[in-house]
Amino acid sequence: MHDISQYQDFFIQYLKTQSINKEPKNLYEPIEYILSLGGKRMRPVLTLMASEVFDTDYKAALPAAMAVEVFHNFSLVHDDIMDDAPLRRGQETVHEKWDLNTGILSGDAMLILAYQYFEQYEPAVFRDLAKLFSKTALEVCEGQQWDVVFEKRNDVTIPEYLKMIEYKTAVLVAAAMKMGAIVAKTTEKEADLIYDFGLNLGLAFQLQDDYLDAFGDPETFGKQVGGDIIVNKKTYLYLKAREFSSAEKALALEKLFSLQLDDNTQKITTAKTIFNESGASKATQDAIEMYTFKAFETLEKMDINAEKKNILRTFGENLMGRKV
């Protein structure tokens, strides 16, 4: 097997060979743009890594990894539209750089392009990949819808929130790993175990993303810090702060998260103070650690050698400590 940076390099080299130079340019240029913005390429890396965990050359998994990355970026284009986000990875979002309609249509095209990458596999593998992908894509849409609904509700529970981020984020991380296992034609048991590993890692990743949205460094985070606070998202930080606060302070927090302001500077500062003083910040960091260790427990059940387990464990540890 290789290390994470090598898998990133392998995927980026493959990505460079997949240039989409078609007409109409206003449909395809935004796709090339969003795919070129970088990021850690976590999901496709997991697909490549998973194939080699089960003794299959990563090259066989490159089309599946590309499908995962194209789908992920499709979801980001549409998420940014729904959130009215100005930045993605430190650059203009697609709908800001072009316009709203272009963002919607280019995103739609990306979903179709993602499926086309599975056509490079033999029928049995294609079937299993497409079946998993369809299930995952629908769950991501369900998670995104719950995310939107929760913005308008004041009674969101922790279990509801965790189910939402499982569908919105974690299932794609899990599916990325299982796709590598499917390409490698491993057993159903091992494929399901690596899916569970990815699912718990994905939950940790999203909780970390929530935390960094409030407390990340604007220079490294790449997105608008405080974006979730601005749009009144009921994140784990918010829910824990409400749970840990007195009735009076919880009501004040709910009022704060009902405001729509032109200048959100003070709102962000106030929310972050409440998160820290209530203990919500620490609770979120504890939850990140818990789900990461749950992923590590799944590793122990897998029939792979210690070296491969260590590579996967290192990836999880690096994810838990990320700042971007």
Short mmCIF file of C-alpha atoms in Angstrom, two decimals:
data_model
loop_
_atom_site.label_atom_id
_atom_site.label_comp_id
_atom_site.label_asym_id
_atom_site.label_seq_id
_atom_site.Cartn_x
_atom_site.Cartn_y
_atom_site.Cartn_z
CA MET A 1 0.00 0.00 0.00
CA HIS A 2 0.91 3.66 -0.28
CA ASP A 3 0.63 6.61 2.07
CA ILE A 4 -2.15 9.20 1.90
CA SER A 5 -0.13 11.80 0.01
CA GLN A 6 0.73 9.24 -2.66
CA TYR A 7 -2.92 8.31 -3.14
CA GLN A 8 -3.72 12.02 -3.42
CA ASP A 9 -1.05 12.40 -6.09
CA PHE A 10 -2.29 9.32 -7.99
CA PHE A 11 -5.81 10.67 -8.02
CA ILE A 12 -4.81 14.21 -9.00
CA GLN A 13 -2.78 12.86 -11.92
CA TYR A 14 -5.80 10.85 -13.05
CA LEU A 15 -8.05 13.87 -12.60
CA LYS A 16 -5.81 15.90 -14.91
CA THR A 17 -6.39 13.37 -17.67
CA GLN A 18 -10.17 13.75 -17.35
CA SER A 19 -10.41 17.24 -18.81
CA ILE A 20 -13.96 18.09 -19.85
CA ASN A 21 -13.68 20.32 -22.90
CA LYS A 22 -17.14 20.31 -24.44
CA GLU A 23 -19.80 22.69 -25.62
CA PRO A 24 -21.65 24.59 -24.31
CA LYS A 25 -18.75 26.00 -22.33
CA ASN A 26 -21.03 27.55 -19.70
CA LEU A 27 -22.16 24.04 -18.76
CA TYR A 28 -18.75 22.36 -18.59
CA GLU A 29 -16.37 25.14 -17.50
CA PRO A 30 -17.98 25.37 -14.04
CA ILE A 31 -17.48 21.60 -13.65
CA GLU A 32 -13.77 21.89 -14.44
CA TYR A 33 -13.59 24.91 -12.13
CA ILE A 34 -15.08 23.22 -9.05
CA LEU A 35 -13.02 20.07 -9.60
CA SER A 36 -9.85 22.18 -9.86
CA LEU A 37 -10.31 23.97 -6.53
CA GLY A 38 -8.41 21.33 -4.64
CA GLY A 39 -9.28 20.09 -1.20
CA LYS A 40 -7.81 16.99 0.40
CA ARG A 41 -9.61 14.63 -2.03
CA MET A 42 -10.52 12.54 1.00
CA ARG A 43 -13.31 10.51 -0.58
CA PRO A 44 -11.52 9.35 -3.74
CA VAL A 45 -8.41 8.63 -1.68
CA LEU A 46 -10.52 6.31 0.47
CA THR A 47 -11.74 4.46 -2.61
CA LEU A 48 -8.19 3.91 -3.84
CA MET A 49 -6.99 2.95 -0.39
CA ALA A 50 -9.83 0.48 0.14
CA SER A 51 -9.08 -1.33 -3.11
CA GLU A 52 -5.49 -1.91 -1.99
CA VAL A 53 -6.59 -2.90 1.51
CA PHE A 54 -8.18 -5.86 -0.28
CA ASP A 55 -5.15 -6.58 -2.48
CA THR A 56 -6.24 -4.91 -5.72
CA ASP A 57 -4.11 -2.29 -7.50
CA TYR A 58 -5.45 1.23 -6.90
CA LYS A 59 -5.50 1.85 -10.66
CA ALA A 60 -8.52 -0.43 -10.97
CA ALA A 61 -10.43 1.85 -8.58
CA LEU A 62 -9.62 5.19 -10.30
CA PRO A 63 -12.91 5.43 -12.27
CA ALA A 64 -14.93 4.67 -9.13
CA ALA A 65 -12.87 7.23 -7.18
CA MET A 66 -13.57 9.79 -9.90
CA ALA A 67 -17.30 9.09 -9.68
CA VAL A 68 -17.18 9.71 -5.94
CA GLU A 69 -15.28 12.99 -6.37
CA VAL A 70 -17.57 14.27 -9.14
CA PHE A 71 -20.66 13.42 -7.08
CA HIS A 72 -19.21 15.05 -3.97
CA ASN A 73 -18.48 18.25 -5.89
CA PHE A 74 -21.94 18.17 -7.45
CA SER A 75 -23.38 18.18 -3.94
CA LEU A 76 -21.11 21.10 -2.96
CA VAL A 77 -22.27 23.20 -5.93
CA HIS A 78 -25.90 22.73 -4.94
CA ASP A 79 -25.21 23.08 -1.20
CA ASP A 80 -23.50 26.41 -1.85
CA ILE A 81 -26.55 27.62 -3.78
CA MET A 82 -28.89 26.58 -0.98
CA ASP A 83 -26.66 28.20 1.65
CA ASP A 84 -25.98 31.28 -0.48
CA ALA A 85 -22.30 30.67 0.30
CA PRO A 86 -19.80 33.09 -1.26
CA LEU A 87 -16.67 30.93 -0.84
CA ARG A 88 -15.65 27.34 -1.42
CA ARG A 89 -12.06 26.34 -0.65
CA GLY A 90 -11.16 30.02 -0.48
CA GLN A 91 -12.46 30.78 -3.98
CA GLU A 92 -15.75 32.03 -5.41
CA THR A 93 -18.53 29.45 -5.45
CA VAL A 94 -19.84 28.40 -8.87
CA HIS A 95 -23.10 30.34 -8.61
CA GLU A 96 -21.20 33.47 -7.59
CA LYS A 97 -18.62 33.17 -10.39
CA TRP A 98 -21.25 32.41 -13.04
CA ASP A 99 -24.91 32.64 -11.98
CA LEU A 100 -27.59 30.67 -10.19
CA ASN A 101 -28.98 28.84 -13.22
CA THR A 102 -25.52 27.80 -14.38
CA GLY A 103 -24.77 26.41 -10.93
CA ILE A 104 -27.96 24.33 -10.93
CA LEU A 105 -27.51 22.97 -14.45
CA SER A 106 -23.78 22.26 -14.16
CA GLY A 107 -24.47 20.45 -10.89
CA ASP A 108 -27.11 18.32 -12.62
CA ALA A 109 -24.61 17.43 -15.35
CA MET A 110 -22.05 16.39 -12.73
CA LEU A 111 -24.47 13.86 -11.24
CA ILE A 112 -24.88 12.22 -14.66
CA LEU A 113 -21.13 12.30 -15.35
CA ALA A 114 -20.50 10.55 -12.04
CA TYR A 115 -22.65 7.60 -13.07
CA GLN A 116 -20.89 7.34 -16.43
CA TYR A 117 -17.60 6.46 -14.74
CA PHE A 118 -19.07 3.15 -13.56
CA GLU A 119 -19.52 2.12 -17.21
CA GLN A 120 -15.82 1.26 -17.27
CA TYR A 121 -16.41 -1.82 -15.09
CA GLU A 122 -17.66 -5.29 -15.96
CA PRO A 123 -21.43 -5.83 -15.56
CA ALA A 124 -21.40 -7.43 -12.08
CA VAL A 125 -19.14 -4.75 -10.59
CA PHE A 126 -21.06 -2.01 -12.43
CA ARG A 127 -24.31 -3.30 -10.94
CA ASP A 128 -22.98 -3.33 -7.37
CA LEU A 129 -21.36 0.09 -7.70
CA ALA A 130 -24.44 1.68 -9.25
CA LYS A 131 -26.75 0.12 -6.66
CA LEU A 132 -24.65 1.45 -3.77
CA PHE A 133 -24.25 4.81 -5.49
CA SER A 134 -28.01 5.25 -6.07
CA LYS A 135 -28.78 4.41 -2.45
CA THR A 136 -26.10 6.81 -1.24
CA ALA A 137 -27.11 9.66 -3.57
CA LEU A 138 -30.71 9.49 -2.35
CA GLU A 139 -29.60 9.43 1.29
CA VAL A 140 -27.42 12.50 0.68
CA CYS A 141 -30.48 14.31 -0.71
CA GLU A 142 -32.54 13.24 2.31
CA GLY A 143 -29.83 14.48 4.66
CA GLN A 144 -29.63 17.81 2.86
CA GLN A 145 -33.41 18.23 3.08
CA TRP A 146 -33.37 17.51 6.81
CA ASP A 147 -30.59 20.08 7.15
CA VAL A 148 -32.83 22.69 5.51
CA VAL A 149 -35.86 21.74 7.62
CA PHE A 150 -33.86 21.88 10.85
CA GLU A 151 -32.96 25.52 10.20
CA LYS A 152 -36.62 26.41 10.80
CA ARG A 153 -37.15 24.20 13.84
CA ASN A 154 -36.36 24.94 17.48
CA ASP A 155 -36.92 21.39 18.73
CA VAL A 156 -34.23 19.45 16.85
CA THR A 157 -32.85 16.61 18.97
CA ILE A 158 -29.31 15.22 19.06
CA PRO A 159 -30.42 11.86 17.54
CA GLU A 160 -32.19 13.70 14.70
CA TYR A 161 -29.12 15.78 14.05
CA LEU A 162 -26.80 12.77 14.04
CA LYS A 163 -29.08 10.97 11.55
CA MET A 164 -29.04 14.06 9.35
CA ILE A 165 -25.25 14.29 9.22
CA GLU A 166 -25.02 10.52 8.74
CA TYR A 167 -27.04 10.88 5.53
CA LYS A 168 -25.70 14.24 4.41
CA THR A 169 -22.01 13.44 4.89
CA ALA A 170 -21.08 10.10 6.44
CA VAL A 171 -22.80 7.76 3.97
CA LEU A 172 -20.70 9.12 1.09
CA VAL A 173 -17.47 8.55 3.02
CA ALA A 174 -18.67 5.02 3.81
CA ALA A 175 -19.72 4.37 0.22
CA ALA A 176 -16.37 5.63 -1.09
CA MET A 177 -14.64 2.93 0.94
CA LYS A 178 -17.10 0.21 0.04
CA MET A 179 -16.69 1.04 -3.66
CA GLY A 180 -13.00 0.24 -3.36
CA ALA A 181 -13.98 -3.05 -1.74
CA ILE A 182 -16.46 -3.79 -4.54
CA VAL A 183 -13.83 -3.11 -7.21
CA ALA A 184 -11.51 -5.48 -5.32
CA LYS A 185 -14.27 -8.13 -5.25
CA THR A 186 -13.77 -8.84 -1.56
CA THR A 187 -16.35 -10.65 0.58
CA GLU A 188 -19.63 -9.02 1.51
CA LYS A 189 -18.64 -9.17 5.20
CA GLU A 190 -15.39 -7.25 4.63
CA ALA A 191 -17.12 -4.74 2.34
CA ASP A 192 -19.74 -4.08 5.03
CA LEU A 193 -17.08 -3.68 7.72
CA ILE A 194 -15.14 -1.10 5.74
CA TYR A 195 -18.44 0.69 5.09
CA ASP A 196 -19.00 0.87 8.87
CA PHE A 197 -15.46 2.14 9.34
CA GLY A 198 -16.12 4.90 6.81
CA LEU A 199 -19.52 5.73 8.31
CA ASN A 200 -18.08 6.44 11.77
CA LEU A 201 -15.17 8.32 10.26
CA GLY A 202 -17.67 10.38 8.25
CA LEU A 203 -19.62 11.28 11.37
CA ALA A 204 -16.40 12.41 13.05
CA PHE A 205 -15.50 14.38 9.92
CA GLN A 206 -18.83 16.27 9.84
CA LEU A 207 -18.71 17.07 13.54
CA GLN A 208 -15.18 18.38 12.99
CA ASP A 209 -16.49 20.44 10.07
CA ASP A 210 -19.18 21.92 12.32
CA TYR A 211 -16.55 22.78 14.90
CA LEU A 212 -14.20 24.36 12.36
CA ASP A 213 -17.08 26.35 10.87
CA ALA A 214 -17.23 28.23 14.17
CA PHE A 215 -13.65 28.02 15.41
CA GLY A 216 -11.51 27.39 12.33
CA ASP A 217 -8.81 29.69 11.05
CA PRO A 218 -10.16 31.70 8.08
CA GLU A 219 -6.73 31.43 6.43
CA THR A 220 -6.79 27.63 6.38
CA PHE A 221 -10.47 26.64 6.62
CA GLY A 222 -11.28 27.84 3.09
CA LYS A 223 -14.92 28.65 3.84
CA GLN A 224 -16.65 31.54 5.52
CA VAL A 225 -16.04 31.05 9.26
CA GLY A 226 -19.32 31.39 11.15
CA GLY A 227 -21.39 30.45 8.11
CA ASP A 228 -23.54 27.99 10.06
CA ILE A 229 -24.24 30.63 12.70
CA ILE A 230 -25.22 33.20 10.07
CA VAL A 231 -27.83 30.90 8.50
CA ASN A 232 -29.05 29.61 11.91
CA LYS A 233 -28.04 25.97 11.44
CA LYS A 234 -28.75 23.82 14.49
CA THR A 235 -25.38 22.09 14.60
CA TYR A 236 -24.08 19.78 17.32
CA LEU A 237 -22.45 22.83 18.92
CA TYR A 238 -25.79 24.64 19.08
CA LEU A 239 -27.73 21.63 20.33
CA LYS A 240 -25.22 20.87 23.08
CA ALA A 241 -25.09 24.54 24.12
CA ARG A 242 -28.88 24.55 24.43
CA GLU A 243 -28.82 21.29 26.38
CA PHE A 244 -26.15 22.53 28.81
CA SER A 245 -27.61 26.02 29.33
CA SER A 246 -30.20 27.26 31.81
CA ALA A 247 -33.74 27.79 30.48
CA GLU A 248 -33.09 31.53 30.29
CA LYS A 249 -29.81 31.17 28.39
CA ALA A 250 -31.26 28.49 26.11
CA LEU A 251 -34.08 30.87 25.18
CA ALA A 252 -31.55 33.62 24.46
CA LEU A 253 -29.62 31.22 22.22
CA GLU A 254 -32.80 30.30 20.34
CA LYS A 255 -33.55 33.99 19.83
CA LEU A 256 -30.02 34.59 18.56
CA PHE A 257 -30.47 31.76 16.04
CA SER A 258 -33.69 33.30 14.71
CA LEU A 259 -32.05 36.53 13.59
CA GLN A 260 -31.35 37.48 9.98
CA LEU A 261 -28.83 40.33 10.03
CA ASP A 262 -26.89 42.39 7.50
CA ASP A 263 -23.81 42.46 9.75
CA ASN A 264 -23.27 39.15 11.57
CA THR A 265 -20.00 39.97 13.31
CA GLN A 266 -21.49 40.33 16.79
CA LYS A 267 -23.84 37.39 16.30
CA ILE A 268 -20.92 35.09 15.50
CA THR A 269 -18.89 36.35 18.46
CA THR A 270 -21.80 35.91 20.86
CA ALA A 271 -22.58 32.40 19.63
CA LYS A 272 -18.96 31.28 19.93
CA THR A 273 -18.79 32.64 23.49
CA ILE A 274 -21.92 30.65 24.40
CA PHE A 275 -20.49 27.51 22.79
CA ASN A 276 -17.32 27.82 24.85
CA GLU A 277 -18.84 28.83 28.17
CA SER A 278 -21.61 26.19 28.07
CA GLY A 279 -19.18 23.34 27.42
CA ALA A 280 -20.61 22.66 23.95
CA SER A 281 -17.22 23.14 22.30
CA LYS A 282 -15.61 20.45 24.46
CA ALA A 283 -18.61 18.13 24.02
CA THR A 284 -18.26 18.43 20.25
CA GLN A 285 -14.55 17.64 20.40
CA ASP A 286 -15.33 14.65 22.63
CA ALA A 287 -17.90 13.39 20.09
CA ILE A 288 -15.36 13.72 17.27
CA GLU A 289 -12.98 11.54 19.26
CA MET A 290 -15.70 9.01 20.14
CA TYR A 291 -16.73 8.39 16.52
CA THR A 292 -13.12 8.19 15.42
CA PHE A 293 -12.44 5.49 18.00
CA LYS A 294 -15.63 3.65 16.97
CA ALA A 295 -14.17 3.53 13.47
CA PHE A 296 -10.94 2.12 14.91
CA GLU A 297 -12.90 -0.60 16.77
CA THR A 298 -14.38 -1.71 13.43
CA LEU A 299 -10.87 -2.05 12.04
CA GLU A 300 -10.11 -4.75 14.57
CA LYS A 301 -12.90 -6.92 13.17
CA MET A 302 -11.50 -6.82 9.65
CA ASP A 303 -9.50 -9.68 8.18
CA ILE A 304 -6.56 -7.56 7.02
CA ASN A 305 -2.97 -7.36 8.25
CA ALA A 306 -1.71 -5.00 10.93
CA GLU A 307 0.11 -2.74 8.46
CA LYS A 308 -3.11 -2.00 6.57
CA LYS A 309 -4.99 -1.37 9.79
CA ASN A 310 -2.30 1.12 10.82
CA ILE A 311 -2.58 3.00 7.53
CA LEU A 312 -6.35 3.35 7.98
CA ARG A 313 -5.91 4.30 11.63
CA THR A 314 -3.36 7.00 10.72
CA PHE A 315 -5.79 8.43 8.20
CA GLY A 316 -8.47 8.67 10.88
CA GLU A 317 -6.10 10.28 13.36
CA ASN A 318 -5.05 12.89 10.80
CA LEU A 319 -8.69 13.61 10.01
CA MET A 320 -9.48 14.13 13.69
CA GLY A 321 -6.70 16.71 13.97
CA ARG A 322 -7.35 18.56 10.73
CA LYS A 323 -7.64 22.34 10.47
CA VAL A 324 -9.02 22.54 6.92
#
